[in-house]
mmCIF file of C-alpha atoms and ligand atoms in Angstrom:
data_model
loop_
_atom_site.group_PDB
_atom_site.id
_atom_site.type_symbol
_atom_site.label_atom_id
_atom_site.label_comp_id
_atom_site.label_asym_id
_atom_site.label_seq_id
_atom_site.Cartn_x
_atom_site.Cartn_y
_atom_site.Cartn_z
ATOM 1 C CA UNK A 4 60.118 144.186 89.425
ATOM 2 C CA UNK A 5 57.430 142.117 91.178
ATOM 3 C CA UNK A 6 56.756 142.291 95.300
ATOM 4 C CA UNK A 7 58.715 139.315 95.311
ATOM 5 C CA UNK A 8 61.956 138.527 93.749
ATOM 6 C CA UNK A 9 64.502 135.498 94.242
ATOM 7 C CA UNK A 10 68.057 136.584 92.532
ATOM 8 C CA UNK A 11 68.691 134.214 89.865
ATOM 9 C CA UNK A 12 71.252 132.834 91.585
ATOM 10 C CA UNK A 13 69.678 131.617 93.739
ATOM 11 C CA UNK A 14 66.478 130.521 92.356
ATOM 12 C CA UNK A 15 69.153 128.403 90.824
ATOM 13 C CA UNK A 16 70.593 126.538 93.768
ATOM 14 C CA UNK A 17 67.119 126.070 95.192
ATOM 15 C CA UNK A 18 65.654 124.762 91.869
ATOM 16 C CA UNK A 19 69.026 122.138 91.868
ATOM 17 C CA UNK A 20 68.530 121.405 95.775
ATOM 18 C CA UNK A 21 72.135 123.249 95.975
ATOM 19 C CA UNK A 22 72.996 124.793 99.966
ATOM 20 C CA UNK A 23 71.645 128.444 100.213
ATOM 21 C CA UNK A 24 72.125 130.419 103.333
ATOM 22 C CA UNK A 25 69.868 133.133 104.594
ATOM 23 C CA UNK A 26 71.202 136.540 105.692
ATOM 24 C CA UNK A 27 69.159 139.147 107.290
ATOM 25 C CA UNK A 28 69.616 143.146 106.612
ATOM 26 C CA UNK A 29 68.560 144.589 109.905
ATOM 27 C CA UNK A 30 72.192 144.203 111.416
ATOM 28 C CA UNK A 31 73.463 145.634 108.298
ATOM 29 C CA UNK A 32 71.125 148.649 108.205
ATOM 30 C CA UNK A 33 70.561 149.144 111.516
ATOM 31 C CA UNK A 34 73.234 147.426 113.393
ATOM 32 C CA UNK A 35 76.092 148.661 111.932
ATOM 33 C CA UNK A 36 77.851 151.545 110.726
ATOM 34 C CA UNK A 37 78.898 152.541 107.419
ATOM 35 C CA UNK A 38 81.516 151.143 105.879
ATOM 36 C CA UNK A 39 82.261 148.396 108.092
ATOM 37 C CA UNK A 40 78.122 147.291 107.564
ATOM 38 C CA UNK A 41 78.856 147.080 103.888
ATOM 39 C CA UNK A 42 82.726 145.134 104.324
ATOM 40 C CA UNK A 43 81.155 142.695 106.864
ATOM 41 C CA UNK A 44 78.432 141.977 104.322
ATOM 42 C CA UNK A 45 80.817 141.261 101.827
ATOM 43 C CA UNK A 46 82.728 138.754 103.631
ATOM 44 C CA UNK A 47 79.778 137.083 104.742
ATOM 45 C CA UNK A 48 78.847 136.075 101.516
ATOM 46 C CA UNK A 49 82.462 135.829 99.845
ATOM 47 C CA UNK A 50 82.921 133.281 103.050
ATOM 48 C CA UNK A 51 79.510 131.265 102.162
ATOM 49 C CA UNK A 52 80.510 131.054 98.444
ATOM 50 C CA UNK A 53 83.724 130.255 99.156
ATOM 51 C CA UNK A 54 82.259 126.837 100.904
ATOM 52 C CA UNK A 55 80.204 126.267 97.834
ATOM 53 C CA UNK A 56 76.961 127.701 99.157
ATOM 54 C CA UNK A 57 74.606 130.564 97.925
ATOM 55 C CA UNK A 58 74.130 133.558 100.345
ATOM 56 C CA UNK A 59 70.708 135.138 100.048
ATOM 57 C CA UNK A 60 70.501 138.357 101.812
ATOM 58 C CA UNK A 61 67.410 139.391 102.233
ATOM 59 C CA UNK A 62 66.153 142.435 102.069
ATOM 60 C CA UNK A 63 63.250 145.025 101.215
ATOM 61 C CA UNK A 64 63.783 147.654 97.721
ATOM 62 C CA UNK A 65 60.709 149.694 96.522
ATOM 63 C CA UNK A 66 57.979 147.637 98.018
ATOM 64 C CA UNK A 67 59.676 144.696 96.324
ATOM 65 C CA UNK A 68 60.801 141.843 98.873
ATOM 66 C CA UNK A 69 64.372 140.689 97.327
ATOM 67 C CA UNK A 70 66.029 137.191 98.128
ATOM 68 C CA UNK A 71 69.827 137.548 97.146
ATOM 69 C CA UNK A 72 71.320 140.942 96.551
ATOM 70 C CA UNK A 73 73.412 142.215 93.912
ATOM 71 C CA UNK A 74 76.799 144.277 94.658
ATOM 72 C CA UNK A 75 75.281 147.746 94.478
ATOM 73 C CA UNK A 76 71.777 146.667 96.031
ATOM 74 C CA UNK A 77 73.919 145.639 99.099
ATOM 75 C CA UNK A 78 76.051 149.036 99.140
ATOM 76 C CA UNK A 79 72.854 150.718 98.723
ATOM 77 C CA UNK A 80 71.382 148.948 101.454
ATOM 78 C CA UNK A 81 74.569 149.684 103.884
ATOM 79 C CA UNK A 82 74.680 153.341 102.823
ATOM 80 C CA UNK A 83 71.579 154.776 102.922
ATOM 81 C CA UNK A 84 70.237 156.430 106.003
ATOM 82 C CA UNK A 85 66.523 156.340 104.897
ATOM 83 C CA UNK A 86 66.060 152.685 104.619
ATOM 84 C CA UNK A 87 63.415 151.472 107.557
ATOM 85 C CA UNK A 88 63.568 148.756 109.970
ATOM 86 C CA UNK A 89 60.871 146.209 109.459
ATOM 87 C CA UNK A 90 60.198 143.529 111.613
ATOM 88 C CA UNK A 91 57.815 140.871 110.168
ATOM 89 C CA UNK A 92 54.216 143.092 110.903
ATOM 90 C CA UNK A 93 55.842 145.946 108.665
ATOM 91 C CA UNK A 94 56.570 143.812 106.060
ATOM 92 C CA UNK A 95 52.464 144.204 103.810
ATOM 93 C CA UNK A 96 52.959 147.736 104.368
ATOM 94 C CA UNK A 97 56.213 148.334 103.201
ATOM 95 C CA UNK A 98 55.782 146.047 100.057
ATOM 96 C CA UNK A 99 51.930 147.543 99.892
ATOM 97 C CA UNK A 100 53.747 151.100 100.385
ATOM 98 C CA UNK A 101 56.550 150.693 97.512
ATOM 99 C CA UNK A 102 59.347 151.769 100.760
ATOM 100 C CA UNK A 103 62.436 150.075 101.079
ATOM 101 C CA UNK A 104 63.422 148.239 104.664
ATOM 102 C CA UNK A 105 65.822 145.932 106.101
ATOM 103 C CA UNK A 106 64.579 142.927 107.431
ATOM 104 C CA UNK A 107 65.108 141.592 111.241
ATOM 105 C CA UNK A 108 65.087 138.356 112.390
ATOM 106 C CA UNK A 109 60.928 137.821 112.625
ATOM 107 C CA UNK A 110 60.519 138.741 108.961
ATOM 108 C CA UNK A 111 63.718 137.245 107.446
ATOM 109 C CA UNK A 112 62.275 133.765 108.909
ATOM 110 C CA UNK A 113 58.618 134.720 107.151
ATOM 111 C CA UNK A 114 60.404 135.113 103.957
ATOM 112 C CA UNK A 115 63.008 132.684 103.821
ATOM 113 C CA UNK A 116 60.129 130.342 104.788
ATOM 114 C CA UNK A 117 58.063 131.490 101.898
ATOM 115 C CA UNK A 118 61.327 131.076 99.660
ATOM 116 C CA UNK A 119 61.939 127.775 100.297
ATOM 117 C CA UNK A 120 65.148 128.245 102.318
ATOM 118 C CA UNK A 121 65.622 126.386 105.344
ATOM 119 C CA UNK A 122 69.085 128.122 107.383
ATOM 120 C CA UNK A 123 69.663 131.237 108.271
ATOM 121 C CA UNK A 124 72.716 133.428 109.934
ATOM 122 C CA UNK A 125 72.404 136.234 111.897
ATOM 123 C CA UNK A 126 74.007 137.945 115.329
ATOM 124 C CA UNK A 127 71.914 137.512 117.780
ATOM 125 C CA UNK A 128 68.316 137.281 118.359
ATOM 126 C CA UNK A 129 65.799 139.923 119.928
ATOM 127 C CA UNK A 130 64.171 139.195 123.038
ATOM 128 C CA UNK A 131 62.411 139.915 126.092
ATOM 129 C CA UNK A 132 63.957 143.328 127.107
ATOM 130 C CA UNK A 133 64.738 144.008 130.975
ATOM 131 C CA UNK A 134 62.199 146.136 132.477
ATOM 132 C CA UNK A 135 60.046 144.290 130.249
ATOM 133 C CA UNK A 136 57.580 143.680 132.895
ATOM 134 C CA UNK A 137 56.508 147.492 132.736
ATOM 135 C CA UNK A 138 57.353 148.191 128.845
ATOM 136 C CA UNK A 139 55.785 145.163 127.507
ATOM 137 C CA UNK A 140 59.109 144.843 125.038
ATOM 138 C CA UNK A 141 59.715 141.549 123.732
ATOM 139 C CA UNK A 142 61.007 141.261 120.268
ATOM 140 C CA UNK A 143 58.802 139.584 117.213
ATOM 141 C CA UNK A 144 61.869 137.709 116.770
ATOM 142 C CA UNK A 145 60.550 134.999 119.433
ATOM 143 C CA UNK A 146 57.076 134.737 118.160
ATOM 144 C CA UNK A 147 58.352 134.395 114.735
ATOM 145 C CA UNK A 148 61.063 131.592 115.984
ATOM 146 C CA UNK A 149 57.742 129.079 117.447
ATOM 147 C CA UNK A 150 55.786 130.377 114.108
ATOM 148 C CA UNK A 151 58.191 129.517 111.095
ATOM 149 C CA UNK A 152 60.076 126.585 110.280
ATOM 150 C CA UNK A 153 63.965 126.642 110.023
ATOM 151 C CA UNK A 154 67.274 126.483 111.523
ATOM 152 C CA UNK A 155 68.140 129.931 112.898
ATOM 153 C CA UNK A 156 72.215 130.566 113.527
ATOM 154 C CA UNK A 157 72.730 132.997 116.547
ATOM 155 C CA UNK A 158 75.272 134.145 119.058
ATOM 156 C CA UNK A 159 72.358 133.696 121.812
ATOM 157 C CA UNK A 160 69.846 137.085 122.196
ATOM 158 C CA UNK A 161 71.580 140.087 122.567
ATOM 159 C CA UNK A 162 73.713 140.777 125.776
ATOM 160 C CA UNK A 163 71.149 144.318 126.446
ATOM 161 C CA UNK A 164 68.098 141.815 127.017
ATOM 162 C CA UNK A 165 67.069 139.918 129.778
ATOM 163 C CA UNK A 166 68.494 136.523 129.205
ATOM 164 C CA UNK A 167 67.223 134.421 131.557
ATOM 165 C CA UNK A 168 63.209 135.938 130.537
ATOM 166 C CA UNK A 169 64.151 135.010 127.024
ATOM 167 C CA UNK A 170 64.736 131.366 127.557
ATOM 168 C CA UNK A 171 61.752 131.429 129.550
ATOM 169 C CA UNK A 172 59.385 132.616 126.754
ATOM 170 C CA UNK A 173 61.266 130.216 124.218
ATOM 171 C CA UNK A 174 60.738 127.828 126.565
ATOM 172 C CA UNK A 175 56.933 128.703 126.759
ATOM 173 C CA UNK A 176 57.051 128.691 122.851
ATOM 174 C CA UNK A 177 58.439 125.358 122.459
ATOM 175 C CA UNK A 178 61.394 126.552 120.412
ATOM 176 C CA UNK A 179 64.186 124.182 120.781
ATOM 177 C CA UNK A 180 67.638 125.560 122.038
ATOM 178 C CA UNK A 181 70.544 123.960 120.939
ATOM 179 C CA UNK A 182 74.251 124.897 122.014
ATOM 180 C CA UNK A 183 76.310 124.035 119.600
ATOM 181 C CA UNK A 184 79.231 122.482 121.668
ATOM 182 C CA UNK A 185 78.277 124.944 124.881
ATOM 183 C CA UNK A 186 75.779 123.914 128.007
ATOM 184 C CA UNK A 187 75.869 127.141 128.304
ATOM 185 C CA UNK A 188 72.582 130.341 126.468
ATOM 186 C CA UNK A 189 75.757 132.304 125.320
ATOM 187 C CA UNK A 190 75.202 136.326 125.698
ATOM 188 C CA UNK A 191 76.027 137.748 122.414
ATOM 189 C CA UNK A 192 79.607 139.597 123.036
ATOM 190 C CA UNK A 193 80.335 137.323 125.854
ATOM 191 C CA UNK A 194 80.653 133.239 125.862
ATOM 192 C CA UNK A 195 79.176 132.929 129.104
ATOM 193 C CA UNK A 196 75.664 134.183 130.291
ATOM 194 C CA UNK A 197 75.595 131.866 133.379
ATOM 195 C CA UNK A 198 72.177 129.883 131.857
ATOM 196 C CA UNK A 199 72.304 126.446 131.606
ATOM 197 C CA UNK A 200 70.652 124.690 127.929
ATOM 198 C CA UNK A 201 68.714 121.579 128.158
ATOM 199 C CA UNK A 202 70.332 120.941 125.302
ATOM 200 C CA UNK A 203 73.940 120.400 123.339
ATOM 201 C CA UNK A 204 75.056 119.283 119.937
ATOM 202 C CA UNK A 205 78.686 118.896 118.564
ATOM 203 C CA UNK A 206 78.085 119.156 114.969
ATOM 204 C CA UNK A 207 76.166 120.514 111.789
ATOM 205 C CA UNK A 208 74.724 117.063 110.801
ATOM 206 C CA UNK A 209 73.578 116.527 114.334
ATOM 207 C CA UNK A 210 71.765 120.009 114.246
ATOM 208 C CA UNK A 211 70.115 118.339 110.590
ATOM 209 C CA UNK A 212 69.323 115.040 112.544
ATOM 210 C CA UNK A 213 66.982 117.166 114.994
ATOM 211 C CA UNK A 214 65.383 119.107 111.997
ATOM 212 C CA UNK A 215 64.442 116.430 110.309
ATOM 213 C CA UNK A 216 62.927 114.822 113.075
ATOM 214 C CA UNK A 217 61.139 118.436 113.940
ATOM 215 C CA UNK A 218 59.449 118.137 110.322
ATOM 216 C CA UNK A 219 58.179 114.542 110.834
ATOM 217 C CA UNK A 220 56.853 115.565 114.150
ATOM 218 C CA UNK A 221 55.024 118.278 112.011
ATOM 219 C CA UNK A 222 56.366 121.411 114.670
ATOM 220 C CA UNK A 223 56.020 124.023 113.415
ATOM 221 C CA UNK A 224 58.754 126.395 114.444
ATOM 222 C CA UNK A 225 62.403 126.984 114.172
ATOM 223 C CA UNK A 226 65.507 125.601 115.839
ATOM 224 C CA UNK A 227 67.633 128.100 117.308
ATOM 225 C CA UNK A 228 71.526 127.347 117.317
ATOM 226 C CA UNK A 229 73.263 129.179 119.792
ATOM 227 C CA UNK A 230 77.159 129.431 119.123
ATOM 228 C CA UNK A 231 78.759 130.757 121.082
ATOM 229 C CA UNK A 232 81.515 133.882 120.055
ATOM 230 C CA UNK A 233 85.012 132.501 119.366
ATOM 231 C CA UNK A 234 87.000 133.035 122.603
ATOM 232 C CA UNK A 235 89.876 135.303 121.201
ATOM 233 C CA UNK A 236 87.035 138.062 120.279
ATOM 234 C CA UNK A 237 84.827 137.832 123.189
ATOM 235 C CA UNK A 238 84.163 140.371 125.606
ATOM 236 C CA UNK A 239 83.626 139.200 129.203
ATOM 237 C CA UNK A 240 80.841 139.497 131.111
ATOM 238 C CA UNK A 241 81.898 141.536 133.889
ATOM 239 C CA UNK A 242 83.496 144.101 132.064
ATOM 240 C CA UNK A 243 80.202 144.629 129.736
ATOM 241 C CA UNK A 244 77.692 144.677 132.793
ATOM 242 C CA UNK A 245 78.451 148.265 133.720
ATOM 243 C CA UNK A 246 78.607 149.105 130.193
ATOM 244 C CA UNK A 247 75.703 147.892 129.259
ATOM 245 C CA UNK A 248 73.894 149.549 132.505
ATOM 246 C CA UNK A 249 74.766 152.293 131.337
ATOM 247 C CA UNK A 250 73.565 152.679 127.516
ATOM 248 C CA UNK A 251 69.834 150.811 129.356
ATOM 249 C CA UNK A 252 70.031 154.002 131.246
ATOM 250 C CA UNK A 253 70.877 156.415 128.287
ATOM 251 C CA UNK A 254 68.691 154.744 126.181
ATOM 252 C CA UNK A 255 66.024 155.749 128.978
ATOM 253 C CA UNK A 256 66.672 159.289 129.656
ATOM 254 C CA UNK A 257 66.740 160.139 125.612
ATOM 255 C CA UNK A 258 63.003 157.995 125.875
ATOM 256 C CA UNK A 259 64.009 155.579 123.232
ATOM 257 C CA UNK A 260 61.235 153.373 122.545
ATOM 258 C CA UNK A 261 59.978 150.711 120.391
ATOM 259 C CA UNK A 262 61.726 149.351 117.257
ATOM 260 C CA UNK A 263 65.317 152.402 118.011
ATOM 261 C CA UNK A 264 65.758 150.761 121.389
ATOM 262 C CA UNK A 265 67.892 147.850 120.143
ATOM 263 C CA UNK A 266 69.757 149.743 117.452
ATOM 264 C CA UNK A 267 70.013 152.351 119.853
ATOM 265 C CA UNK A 268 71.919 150.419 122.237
ATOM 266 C CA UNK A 269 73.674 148.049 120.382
ATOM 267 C CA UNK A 270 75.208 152.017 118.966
ATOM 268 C CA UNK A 271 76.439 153.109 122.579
ATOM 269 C CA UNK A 272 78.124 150.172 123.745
ATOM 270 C CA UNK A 273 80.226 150.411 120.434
ATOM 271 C CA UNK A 274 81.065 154.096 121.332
ATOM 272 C CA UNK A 275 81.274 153.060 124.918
ATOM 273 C CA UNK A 276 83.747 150.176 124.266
ATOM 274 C CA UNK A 277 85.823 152.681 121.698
ATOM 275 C CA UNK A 278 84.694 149.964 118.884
ATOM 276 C CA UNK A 279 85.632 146.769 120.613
ATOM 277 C CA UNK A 280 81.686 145.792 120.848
ATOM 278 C CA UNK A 281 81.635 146.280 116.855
ATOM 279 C CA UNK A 282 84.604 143.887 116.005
ATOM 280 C CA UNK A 283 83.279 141.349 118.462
ATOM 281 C CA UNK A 284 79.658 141.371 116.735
ATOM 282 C CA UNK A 285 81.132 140.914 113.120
ATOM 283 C CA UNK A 286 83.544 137.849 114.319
ATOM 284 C CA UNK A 287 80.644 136.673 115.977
ATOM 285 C CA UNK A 288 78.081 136.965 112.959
ATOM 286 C CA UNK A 289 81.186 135.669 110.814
ATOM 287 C CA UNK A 290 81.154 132.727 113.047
ATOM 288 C CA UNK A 291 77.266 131.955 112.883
ATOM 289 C CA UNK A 292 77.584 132.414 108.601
ATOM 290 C CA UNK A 293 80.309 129.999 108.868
ATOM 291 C CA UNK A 294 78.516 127.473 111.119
ATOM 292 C CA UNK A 295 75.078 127.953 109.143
ATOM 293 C CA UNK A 296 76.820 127.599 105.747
ATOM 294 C CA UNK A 297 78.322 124.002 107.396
ATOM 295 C CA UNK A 298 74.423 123.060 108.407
ATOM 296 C CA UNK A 299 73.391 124.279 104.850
ATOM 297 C CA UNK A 300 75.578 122.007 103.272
ATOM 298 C CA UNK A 301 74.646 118.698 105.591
ATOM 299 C CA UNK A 302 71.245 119.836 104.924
ATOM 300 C CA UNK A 303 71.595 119.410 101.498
ATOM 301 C CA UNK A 304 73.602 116.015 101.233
ATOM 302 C CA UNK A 305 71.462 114.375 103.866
ATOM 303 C CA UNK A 306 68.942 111.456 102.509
ATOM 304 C CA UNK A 307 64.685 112.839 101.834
HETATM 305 N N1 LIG B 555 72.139 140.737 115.421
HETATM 306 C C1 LIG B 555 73.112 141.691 115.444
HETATM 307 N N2 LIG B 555 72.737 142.973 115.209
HETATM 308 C C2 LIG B 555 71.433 143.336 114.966
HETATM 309 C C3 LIG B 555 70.424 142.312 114.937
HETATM 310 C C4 LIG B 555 70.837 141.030 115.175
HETATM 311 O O1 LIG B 555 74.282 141.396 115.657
HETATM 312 O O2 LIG B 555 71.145 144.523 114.760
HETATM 313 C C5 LIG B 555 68.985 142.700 114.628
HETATM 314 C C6 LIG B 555 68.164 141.507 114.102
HETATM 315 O O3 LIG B 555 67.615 141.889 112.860
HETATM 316 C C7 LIG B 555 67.092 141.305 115.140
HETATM 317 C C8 LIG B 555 66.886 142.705 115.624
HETATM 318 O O4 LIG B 555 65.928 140.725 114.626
HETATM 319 O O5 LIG B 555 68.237 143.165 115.761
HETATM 320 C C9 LIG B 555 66.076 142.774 116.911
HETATM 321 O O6 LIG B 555 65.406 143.989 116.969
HETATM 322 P P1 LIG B 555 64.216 144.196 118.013
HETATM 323 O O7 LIG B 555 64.844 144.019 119.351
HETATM 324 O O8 LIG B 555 63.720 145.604 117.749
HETATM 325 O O9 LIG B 555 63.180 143.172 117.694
HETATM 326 MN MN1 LIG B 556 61.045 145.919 120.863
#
């Protein structure tokens, strides 16, 4: 197997200028438990296929980076407790290494990039983390967003961050924001984070309108699309504020640090909400596959 691999599936579509949607692995791996990981990843890509377009989840197995999974690469994937975390400055080392790692947001974009794939789904984004001003923890995720070109799906940055920080450093990045039918940056498990966008759209083609106009302006980063969770499976606000006070301070008093702090938390306020937080993530990473498979698919019928 060589360090990089498309599935011949979707080497297929890309080679026939057929709709592929990137998936990432991290909130499979490390996001999730097992099974639900494995039955969420399932219907992500029986939902993509089912609109005609080829999921590519993306992922790292023995040192060799893999675009498209097959059934028991995926349940290997959800299953196993020894797979790492790589964000996109593990990624030489873990192909160099021969290890096998899920991808996050920062190196999904690297390698869809390389791939030739243009959308990608995910939950929501990392951040700038609160307390950040003394721990120095913002996510790759945003440095990857202003560095690699592409249409990234989210649900907004995770509720645990500092919201209003990360706008700010996308905004320093020059990483356009679009709400797709919100005004509102929505906050992961909740509609509503109380931060205005500069900018709206209404639909997928609209989101392609502003990408192609991105790649004759020659930027060089991604869009991110921030859709918000359908209303009968959010969680409000004020009921996760305490909640999520309370895993920051968890999190802080077991020292969690570096790349376990999000997984970490993201963890507790599932136990904390007896599960509730875990059904709201997948129908809100369901929503973004189903939005990014409708931007793949204008993508591909729109004019070059
Ligand atoms: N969305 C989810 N669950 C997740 C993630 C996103 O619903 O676990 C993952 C993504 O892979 C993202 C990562 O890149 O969390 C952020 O990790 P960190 O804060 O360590 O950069
Ligand atoms: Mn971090």
């Amino acid at each position: 197997m060589s360090w990089f691999h498309i599935s011949p599936e979707v080497q297929e579509a890309l080679h026939h200028h057929r709709p592929v949607l990137a998936l990432e692995s991290t909130i499979l791996a490390h996001g999730m438990p097992f099974p639900e990981n494995l039955d969420f990843a399932r219907r992500a890509e029986e939902e993509t296929r089912r609109k005609g377009v080829v999921p590519a989840t993306i992922a790292i197995l023995n040192g060799s980076i893999r675009i498209g999974l097959t059934e028991d690469e995926l349940e290997q994937l959800c299953s196993s407790s020894s797979v790492l975390k790589a964000g996109l400055r593990d990624l030489s080392s873990c192909v160099a290494g021969g290890k096998s790692a899920a991808t996050t947001v920062s190196s999904t974009l690297a390698i869809a990039q390389q791939a030739g794939i243009e959308v990608f789904a995910t939950g929501g984004i990392g951040g700038v983390h609160r307390g950040a001003t003394d721990t120095f923890d913002i996510s790759q995720d945003v440095w990857a967003l202003a560095r690699f070109p592409g249409i990234v799906v989210s649900a907004g940055a995770k509720a645990i961050l500092d919201l209003e920080k990360t706008l700010e450093m996308m905004e320093s990045l020059a990483i356009p924001v679009l709400g797709f039918r919100t005004n509102e940056f929505p906050a992961f498990y909740s509609r509503s984070s109380g931060l205005a966008l500069t900018q709206r759209v209404e639909s997928a083609q609209e989101i392609v309108s502003i990408f192609s106009a991105q790649k004759l302006l020659r930027q060089t980063g991604s869009l991110l699309i921030a859709n918000p969770v359908p209303t009968d499976q959010e969680i409000p606000r004020d009921e996760l504020v305490p909640i999520i006070e309370q895993a920051l301070l968890e999190a802080e008093q077991h020292r969690i640090s570096g790349k376990a702090v999000t997984p970490f938390l993201l963890q507790t306020i599932v136990a904390k909400t007896g599960g509730r937080a875990l059904a709201t993530n997948i129908a809100l990473a369901l929503n973004n596959v189903e939005l990014g498979t409708a931007i793949a698919t204008a993508l591909t019928s729109q004019p070059v």
